[in-house]
Amino acid sequence: MYKYFFKRLLDFLIALVGLLILSPIFILVTIGLFFANSGKPFFFQSRPGRNEKIFKIIKFKTMNDKKAADGNLLSDAERLTTVGAFVRKTSLDEIPQLINVLKGDMSLIGPRPLLIQYLPLYSQDQRRRHDVRPGITGWAQVNGRNAISWEKKFELDVWYVDNLSFMTDLKVFFTTFKKVFKSEGISAEGHVTIEPFNGNN
């Protein structure tokens, strides 16, 4: 009953209340990133959701679009703005995803929605991470986030799918606040973000 009804109801109510409470921060961050990113405070990208249905994820844009002399984008570290670094460190970049939760694209808790180009690279078991709505935070995020390997991340995602319950979600919800407060696991060692997934070989 929780998985098929109450989870979605709680998602909607908490996301609605969360947006109302966080609206002052939402506005301040939007203004800060508007100036830091040449009028582009938001980042939109297509991601696969439940049953691999594609949707547009909404996040705060923490990196600018500066390019090198050859026309290619600079590295992530070079494009990460001062405001963006703070927003990412405090996980404030995730706030706009509450809109995705209200729309039903996402859940508060579930496997993180990854890039579309990863879809052909998953093993059959790893694809099961798409059996539920993707989340703003999830079991893999509170057990390492970007500091663990892709294989371990997918293993944790599938574990969540098999063990989805109110108590599991409650544990993830409160552990997330602890992780955010300590800024744990935000980056892979030596990188601003985790290295791209290149398959299981």
XYZ file of N, CA and C in Angstrom:
603
model
N 0.828 -1.208 0.000
C 0.000 0.000 0.000
C 0.867 1.265 0.000
N 1.941 1.250 0.794
C 2.823 2.421 0.852
C 3.453 2.673 -0.509
N 3.986 1.631 -1.123
C 4.698 1.753 -2.397
C 3.797 2.277 -3.502
N 2.540 1.859 -3.520
C 1.665 2.180 -4.637
C 0.741 3.373 -4.388
N 0.654 3.859 -3.150
C -0.262 4.986 -2.890
C 0.334 6.031 -1.953
N 0.650 5.618 -0.722
C 1.057 6.598 0.289
C 2.401 7.267 -0.034
N 3.297 6.568 -0.698
C 4.591 7.173 -1.042
C 4.387 8.382 -1.941
N 3.556 8.232 -2.971
C 3.293 9.349 -3.888
C 2.578 10.490 -3.171
N 1.650 10.160 -2.289
C 0.919 11.188 -1.536
C 1.869 11.978 -0.637
N 2.740 11.267 0.081
C 3.719 11.931 0.942
C 4.686 12.775 0.121
N 5.111 12.247 -1.023
C 6.001 12.991 -1.911
C 5.396 14.348 -2.256
N 4.142 14.327 -2.678
C 3.474 15.552 -3.122
C 3.342 16.555 -1.974
N 2.889 16.080 -0.830
C 2.665 16.976 0.306
C 3.973 17.566 0.833
N 5.002 16.720 0.987
C 6.290 17.202 1.506
C 6.956 18.144 0.511
N 6.863 17.843 -0.780
C 7.453 18.710 -1.803
C 6.767 20.068 -1.819
N 5.454 20.077 -1.679
C 4.696 21.332 -1.670
C 5.073 22.188 -0.468
N 5.083 21.570 0.707
C 5.456 22.298 1.926
C 6.914 22.735 1.858
N 7.772 21.851 1.340
C 9.192 22.162 1.223
C 9.446 23.371 0.345
N 8.748 23.454 -0.797
C 8.916 24.597 -1.694
C 8.465 25.891 -1.035
N 7.385 25.823 -0.271
C 6.888 27.015 0.419
C 7.877 27.485 1.481
N 8.389 26.551 2.261
C 9.329 26.901 3.335
C 10.654 27.410 2.763
N 11.109 26.766 1.688
C 12.406 27.103 1.108
C 12.340 28.214 0.062
N 11.161 28.780 -0.159
C 11.010 29.801 -1.205
C 11.951 30.994 -1.035
N 12.223 31.488 0.192
C 13.186 32.602 0.314
C 14.585 32.196 -0.158
N 15.027 30.980 0.211
C 16.336 30.488 -0.234
C 16.323 30.273 -1.741
N 15.222 29.726 -2.247
C 15.059 29.485 -3.682
C 15.261 30.787 -4.454
N 14.635 31.849 -3.985
C 14.722 33.151 -4.665
C 16.133 33.719 -4.591
N 16.769 33.636 -3.412
C 18.125 34.169 -3.244
C 19.139 33.434 -4.126
N 19.044 32.106 -4.155
C 19.962 31.315 -4.977
C 19.733 31.606 -6.460
N 18.473 31.732 -6.857
C 18.146 32.050 -8.246
C 18.781 33.369 -8.667
N 18.682 34.379 -7.802
C 19.264 35.688 -8.101
C 20.792 35.592 -8.203
N 21.408 34.885 -7.233
C 22.861 34.740 -7.228
C 23.376 34.043 -8.475
N 22.702 32.964 -8.878
C 23.129 32.212 -10.057
C 22.765 32.920 -11.357
N 21.744 33.765 -11.313
C 21.378 34.557 -12.493
C 22.552 35.433 -12.911
N 23.191 36.063 -11.927
C 24.332 36.933 -12.216
C 25.610 36.122 -12.469
N 25.764 35.002 -11.763
C 26.984 34.186 -11.927
C 27.015 33.461 -13.267
N 25.827 33.130 -13.797
C 25.751 32.334 -15.024
C 25.140 33.087 -16.200
N 25.355 34.379 -16.234
C 24.902 35.197 -17.379
C 23.413 35.019 -17.668
N 22.603 35.099 -16.610
C 21.157 35.046 -16.781
C 20.561 33.665 -16.886
N 21.348 32.628 -16.558
C 20.852 31.246 -16.637
C 20.994 30.554 -15.284
N 20.040 30.754 -14.366
C 20.153 30.158 -13.028
C 19.761 28.685 -12.952
N 19.071 28.192 -13.987
C 18.574 26.813 -13.947
C 19.230 25.933 -15.013
N 19.297 24.655 -14.677
C 19.870 23.637 -15.562
C 18.772 22.628 -15.880
N 18.512 22.401 -17.145
C 17.503 21.437 -17.571
C 18.184 20.339 -18.383
N 17.808 19.103 -18.113
C 18.403 17.995 -18.862
C 17.443 16.812 -18.885
N 17.399 16.131 -20.020
C 16.546 14.941 -20.146
C 17.159 13.787 -19.367
N 16.346 13.124 -18.574
C 16.788 11.972 -17.794
C 15.721 10.867 -17.871
N 16.112 9.613 -17.720
C 15.137 8.528 -17.692
C 14.520 8.376 -16.302
N 13.200 8.262 -16.266
C 12.503 8.089 -15.000
C 12.014 6.659 -14.823
N 10.889 6.512 -14.147
C 10.335 5.171 -13.937
C 9.976 4.547 -15.279
N 10.312 3.267 -15.433
C 10.110 2.530 -16.681
C 10.850 3.191 -17.851
N 11.908 3.931 -17.511
C 12.782 4.591 -18.493
C 12.057 5.671 -19.292
N 10.958 6.188 -18.778
C 10.253 7.300 -19.416
C 11.084 8.570 -19.248
N 11.310 9.297 -20.332
C 12.179 10.471 -20.311
C 11.438 11.704 -19.785
N 12.089 12.454 -18.913
C 11.539 13.712 -18.406
C 12.665 14.733 -18.300
N 12.311 15.990 -18.076
C 13.284 17.067 -17.936
C 13.543 17.334 -16.451
N 14.768 17.069 -16.010
C 15.113 17.350 -14.620
C 15.475 18.833 -14.492
N 15.140 19.420 -13.337
C 15.411 20.834 -13.079
C 16.359 20.946 -11.893
N 17.483 21.619 -12.091
C 18.432 21.853 -11.010
C 18.946 23.284 -11.103
N 19.535 23.755 -10.024
C 20.228 25.034 -10.113
C 21.510 24.819 -10.914
N 21.845 25.766 -11.757
C 23.012 25.669 -12.636
C 24.254 26.132 -11.871
N 25.128 25.207 -11.525
C 26.304 25.541 -10.716
C 27.553 25.825 -11.544
N 27.504 25.505 -12.844
C 28.658 25.742 -13.716
C 28.269 26.655 -14.871
N 29.187 27.536 -15.241
C 28.920 28.413 -16.377
C 29.206 27.688 -17.698
N 29.044 28.388 -18.813
C 29.219 27.762 -20.124
C 30.479 28.243 -20.841
N 31.496 28.614 -20.097
C 32.725 29.128 -20.704
C 33.436 28.035 -21.503
N 33.976 28.460 -22.660
C 34.635 27.514 -23.558
C 36.110 27.866 -23.765
N 36.867 26.869 -24.138
C 38.286 27.066 -24.438
C 38.425 27.648 -25.844
N 39.646 27.952 -26.244
C 39.904 28.547 -27.551
C 39.437 27.649 -28.696
N 39.433 26.317 -28.472
C 39.012 25.393 -29.535
C 37.499 25.230 -29.630
N 36.772 25.953 -28.764
C 35.312 25.911 -28.809
C 34.672 24.895 -27.897
N 35.486 24.051 -27.263
C 34.964 23.053 -26.331
C 34.815 23.651 -24.938
N 33.857 23.114 -24.195
C 33.655 23.591 -22.825
C 34.896 23.339 -21.983
N 35.173 24.264 -21.064
C 36.265 24.064 -20.126
C 35.906 22.915 -19.188
N 36.851 22.450 -18.388
C 36.592 21.351 -17.454
C 35.559 21.771 -16.413
N 34.939 20.792 -15.775
C 33.944 21.073 -14.735
C 34.521 21.972 -13.651
N 35.740 21.678 -13.222
C 36.367 22.448 -12.147
C 36.556 23.909 -12.543
N 36.879 24.146 -13.811
C 37.099 25.516 -14.291
C 35.789 26.278 -14.463
N 34.714 25.553 -14.729
C 33.417 26.210 -14.962
C 32.582 26.361 -13.695
N 32.997 25.714 -12.614
C 32.258 25.796 -11.357
C 32.429 27.189 -10.768
N 31.333 27.929 -10.646
C 31.392 29.297 -10.132
C 31.492 29.289 -8.608
N 31.855 30.425 -8.039
C 31.960 30.535 -6.580
C 30.605 30.285 -5.927
N 29.580 30.918 -6.483
C 28.223 30.704 -5.962
C 27.814 29.256 -6.172
N 28.149 28.725 -7.355
C 27.797 27.342 -7.677
C 28.456 26.345 -6.758
N 29.715 26.608 -6.375
C 30.439 25.716 -5.466
C 29.734 25.652 -4.112
N 29.282 26.806 -3.625
C 28.562 26.852 -2.348
C 27.221 26.124 -2.457
N 26.523 26.376 -3.549
C 25.213 25.754 -3.761
C 25.350 24.239 -3.838
N 26.405 23.768 -4.526
C 26.621 22.324 -4.652
C 27.033 21.712 -3.314
N 27.943 22.379 -2.602
C 28.429 21.853 -1.331
C 27.297 21.685 -0.324
N 26.355 22.619 -0.341
C 25.227 22.578 0.592
C 24.024 21.819 0.024
N 24.188 21.276 -1.194
C 23.129 20.520 -1.888
C 21.895 21.360 -2.193
N 22.041 22.678 -2.195
C 20.917 23.552 -2.539
C 20.552 23.425 -4.017
N 21.481 22.893 -4.829
C 21.200 22.726 -6.252
C 20.073 21.732 -6.510
N 19.735 20.934 -5.486
C 18.688 19.928 -5.648
C 17.278 20.493 -5.424
N 17.162 21.689 -4.832
C 15.851 22.241 -4.462
C 14.855 22.289 -5.624
N 15.246 22.751 -6.825
C 14.260 22.812 -7.912
C 13.652 21.465 -8.288
N 14.303 20.385 -7.913
C 13.750 19.062 -8.225
C 12.459 18.783 -7.461
N 12.171 19.597 -6.453
C 10.881 19.484 -5.771
C 9.740 19.726 -6.765
N 10.019 20.526 -7.790
C 9.029 20.753 -8.847
C 8.807 19.456 -9.625
N 9.898 18.729 -9.895
C 9.781 17.424 -10.556
C 8.964 16.451 -9.711
N 9.127 16.532 -8.384
C 8.367 15.660 -7.482
C 6.885 15.996 -7.557
N 6.550 17.286 -7.538
C 5.153 17.706 -7.636
C 4.520 17.215 -8.937
N 5.294 17.251 -10.020
C 4.785 16.822 -11.321
C 4.641 15.305 -11.438
N 5.303 14.572 -10.538
C 5.235 13.114 -10.586
C 6.365 12.483 -11.373
N 7.316 13.303 -11.852
C 8.479 12.766 -12.557
C 9.401 12.017 -11.610
N 9.472 12.517 -10.371
C 10.418 12.001 -9.392
C 9.742 11.765 -8.055
N 10.467 11.104 -7.185
C 10.068 10.904 -5.800
C 11.099 11.633 -4.937
N 10.788 11.863 -3.684
C 11.784 12.432 -2.785
C 12.940 11.458 -2.616
N 12.612 10.159 -2.568
C 13.616 9.131 -2.316
C 13.516 8.036 -3.373
N 14.661 7.715 -3.971
C 14.723 6.687 -4.996
C 16.082 6.748 -5.665
N 16.378 5.862 -6.587
C 17.648 5.913 -7.310
C 17.778 7.227 -8.077
N 18.949 7.828 -8.061
C 19.142 9.096 -8.752
C 18.946 8.920 -10.263
N 18.259 9.861 -10.930
C 18.100 9.785 -12.386
C 19.411 10.144 -13.077
N 19.920 9.247 -13.879
C 21.218 9.444 -14.521
C 21.044 9.851 -15.989
N 22.121 9.847 -16.746
C 22.083 10.303 -18.128
C 21.443 9.273 -19.062
N 20.782 9.774 -20.099
C 20.118 8.905 -21.065
C 21.118 7.978 -21.758
N 22.324 8.492 -22.020
C 23.301 7.677 -22.749
C 23.799 6.473 -21.957
N 23.477 6.409 -20.674
C 23.870 5.244 -19.875
C 22.921 4.055 -20.087
N 21.726 4.310 -20.604
C 20.712 3.257 -20.702
C 21.198 1.985 -21.407
N 21.886 2.082 -22.544
C 22.338 0.851 -23.220
C 23.479 0.139 -22.488
N 24.069 0.803 -21.484
C 25.242 0.255 -20.809
C 24.902 -0.591 -19.575
N 23.656 -0.511 -19.114
C 23.271 -1.239 -17.910
C 23.164 -2.739 -18.149
N 23.493 -3.506 -17.126
C 23.191 -4.937 -17.155
C 21.691 -5.084 -16.897
N 21.172 -6.283 -17.104
C 19.738 -6.510 -16.892
C 19.340 -6.203 -15.455
N 20.196 -6.573 -14.521
C 19.896 -6.327 -13.117
C 19.956 -4.839 -12.798
N 20.933 -4.140 -13.346
C 21.072 -2.704 -13.090
C 19.893 -1.909 -13.633
N 19.278 -2.385 -14.711
C 18.126 -1.697 -15.305
C 16.946 -1.652 -14.350
N 16.941 -2.538 -13.367
C 15.829 -2.599 -12.414
C 15.741 -1.348 -11.549
N 16.793 -0.519 -11.571
C 16.742 0.738 -10.826
C 15.635 1.646 -11.364
N 15.169 1.358 -12.596
C 14.112 2.164 -13.204
C 12.714 1.606 -12.935
N 12.619 0.622 -12.060
C 11.305 0.061 -11.719
C 10.533 0.975 -10.775
N 11.199 1.956 -10.213
C 10.548 2.917 -9.319
C 10.886 4.335 -9.795
N 10.172 5.331 -9.271
C 10.491 6.715 -9.619
C 11.892 7.064 -9.106
N 12.657 7.815 -9.871
C 13.960 8.280 -9.385
C 13.760 9.284 -8.262
N 14.790 9.476 -7.442
C 14.643 10.340 -6.282
C 15.639 11.483 -6.223
N 15.320 12.477 -5.401
C 16.251 13.572 -5.127
C 17.414 13.033 -4.302
N 17.089 12.148 -3.374
C 18.112 11.432 -2.620
C 17.744 9.959 -2.618
N 18.681 9.113 -2.206
C 18.386 7.691 -2.251
C 19.332 6.873 -1.394
N 19.145 5.569 -1.445
C 19.946 4.646 -0.635
C 21.433 4.752 -0.984
N 21.746 4.893 -2.272
C 23.144 5.028 -2.690
C 23.736 6.353 -2.214
N 22.910 7.408 -2.175
C 23.398 8.729 -1.765
C 23.776 8.760 -0.284
N 23.044 8.056 0.546
C 23.368 8.060 1.978
C 24.402 6.993 2.323
N 24.815 6.238 1.304
C 25.848 5.220 1.517
C 27.075 5.466 0.637
N 27.354 6.742 0.388
C 28.564 7.059 -0.351
C 28.440 8.131 -1.402
N 27.231 8.308 -1.968
C 26.990 9.323 -2.993
C 27.996 9.197 -4.136
N 28.738 10.259 -4.468
C 29.678 10.222 -5.593
C 31.032 9.627 -5.233
N 31.221 9.257 -3.976
C 32.523 8.749 -3.537
C 32.641 7.229 -3.666
N 31.602 6.556 -4.197
C 31.653 5.107 -4.365
C 31.653 4.769 -5.855
N 31.992 3.532 -6.187
C 32.074 3.113 -7.581
C 30.676 3.011 -8.185
N 30.630 3.029 -9.521
C 29.353 2.862 -10.209
C 28.722 1.512 -9.872
N 29.528 0.461 -9.830
C 28.994 -0.870 -9.550
C 28.319 -0.914 -8.181
N 28.980 -0.316 -7.189
C 28.412 -0.286 -5.839
C 27.152 0.566 -5.804
N 27.176 1.688 -6.526
C 26.005 2.562 -6.577
C 24.786 1.820 -7.134
N 24.992 1.087 -8.239
C 23.886 0.355 -8.847
C 23.408 -0.793 -7.953
N 24.351 -1.413 -7.268
C 24.005 -2.479 -6.325
C 23.085 -1.930 -5.235
N 23.403 -0.752 -4.731
C 22.592 -0.119 -3.691
C 21.234 0.312 -4.243
N 21.214 0.795 -5.488
C 19.952 1.194 -6.114
C 18.991 0.009 -6.221
N 19.500 -1.131 -6.673
C 18.668 -2.317 -6.840
C 18.214 -2.841 -5.474
N 19.097 -2.739 -4.474
C 18.704 -3.134 -3.111
C 17.502 -2.303 -2.659
N 17.549 -1.011 -2.967
C 16.434 -0.132 -2.575
C 15.132 -0.562 -3.251
N 15.203 -0.865 -4.539
C 14.015 -1.295 -5.274
C 13.395 -2.526 -4.618
N 14.243 -3.459 -4.181
C 13.769 -4.697 -3.573
C 13.307 -4.518 -2.128
N 13.738 -3.426 -1.488
C 13.436 -3.245 -0.065
C 12.695 -1.938 0.219
N 12.041 -1.387 -0.798
C 11.308 -0.135 -0.647
C 10.228 -0.270 0.423
N 10.286 0.601 1.416
C 9.295 0.595 2.490
C 9.300 1.961 3.159
N 8.320 2.213 3.967
C 8.245 3.482 4.689
C 9.447 3.645 5.608
N 9.854 2.581 6.298
C 10.975 2.666 7.231
C 12.287 2.920 6.495
N 12.456 2.300 5.329
C 13.660 2.543 4.532
C 13.713 4.002 4.094
N 12.588 4.511 3.595
C 12.530 5.909 3.166
C 12.773 6.864 4.329
N 12.243 6.524 5.490
C 12.428 7.369 6.674
C 13.912 7.432 7.046
N 14.577 6.293 6.980
C 16.011 6.248 7.293
C 16.814 7.082 6.301
N 16.492 6.951 5.011
C 17.193 7.725 3.982
C 16.943 9.217 4.188
N 15.712 9.579 4.481
C 15.320 10.985 4.647
C 16.145 11.665 5.729
N 16.246 11.041 6.894
C 16.966 11.671 8.007
C 18.479 11.554 7.851
N 18.945 10.459 7.246
C 20.385 10.311 7.025
C 20.880 11.332 6.010
N 20.017 11.699 5.054
C 20.388 12.698 4.048
C 20.762 14.019 4.695
N 19.992 14.445 5.694
C 20.284 15.712 6.377
C 21.652 15.664 7.051
N 21.975 14.512 7.621
C 23.276 14.343 8.265
C 24.397 14.435 7.230
N 24.207 13.790 6.080
C 25.219 13.799 5.032
C 25.412 15.196 4.459
N 24.312 15.909 4.256
C 24.393 17.260 3.712
C 25.105 18.186 4.685
N 24.795 18.034 5.968
C 25.412 18.875 7.003
C 26.923 18.680 7.038
N 27.363 17.419 6.834
C 28.796 17.111 6.864
C 29.449 17.233 5.487
N 28.630 17.491 4.446
C 29.116 17.587 3.059
C 29.897 16.344 2.656
N 29.370 15.174 2.988
C 30.046 13.907 2.715
C 29.691 13.367 1.342
N 30.712 12.854 0.627
C 30.486 12.112 -0.610
C 30.024 12.930 -1.794
N 30.193 14.259 -1.747
C 29.704 15.089 -2.837
C 30.487 14.847 -4.113
N 31.791 14.642 -3.992
C 32.636 14.453 -5.167
C 33.422 13.157 -5.074
N 33.723 12.596 -6.235
C 34.652 11.475 -6.277
C 36.041 12.036 -6.023
N 36.915 11.245 -5.464
C 38.248 11.718 -5.117
C 38.967 12.287 -6.339
N 39.399 13.550 -6.212
C 40.138 14.189 -7.291
C 39.282 14.792 -8.387
N 37.955 14.767 -8.233
C 37.073 15.284 -9.271
C 35.962 16.113 -8.647
N 35.438 17.105 -9.420
C 34.290 17.886 -8.969
C 33.043 17.024 -8.991
N 32.928 16.181 -10.000
C 31.804 15.255 -10.101
C 32.356 13.854 -10.329
N 31.477 12.855 -10.270
C 31.917 11.473 -10.469
C 32.298 11.252 -11.933
N 33.214 10.352 -12.185
C 33.606 10.012 -13.550
C 32.425 9.410 -14.302
N 32.328 9.602 -15.624
C 31.224 9.040 -16.408
C 31.196 7.521 -16.324
N 29.982 6.961 -16.432
C 29.821 5.512 -16.448
C 30.083 5.016 -17.870
N 30.986 4.039 -17.999
C 31.365 3.528 -19.313
C 30.984 2.072 -19.523
N 30.069 1.586 -18.745
C 29.662 0.198 -18.868
C 30.342 -0.689 -17.857
N 30.083 -1.962 -17.922
C 30.559 -2.906 -16.914
C 31.822 -3.645 -17.322
N 32.403 -3.284 -18.454
C 33.614 -3.976 -18.901
C 34.870 -3.232 -18.480
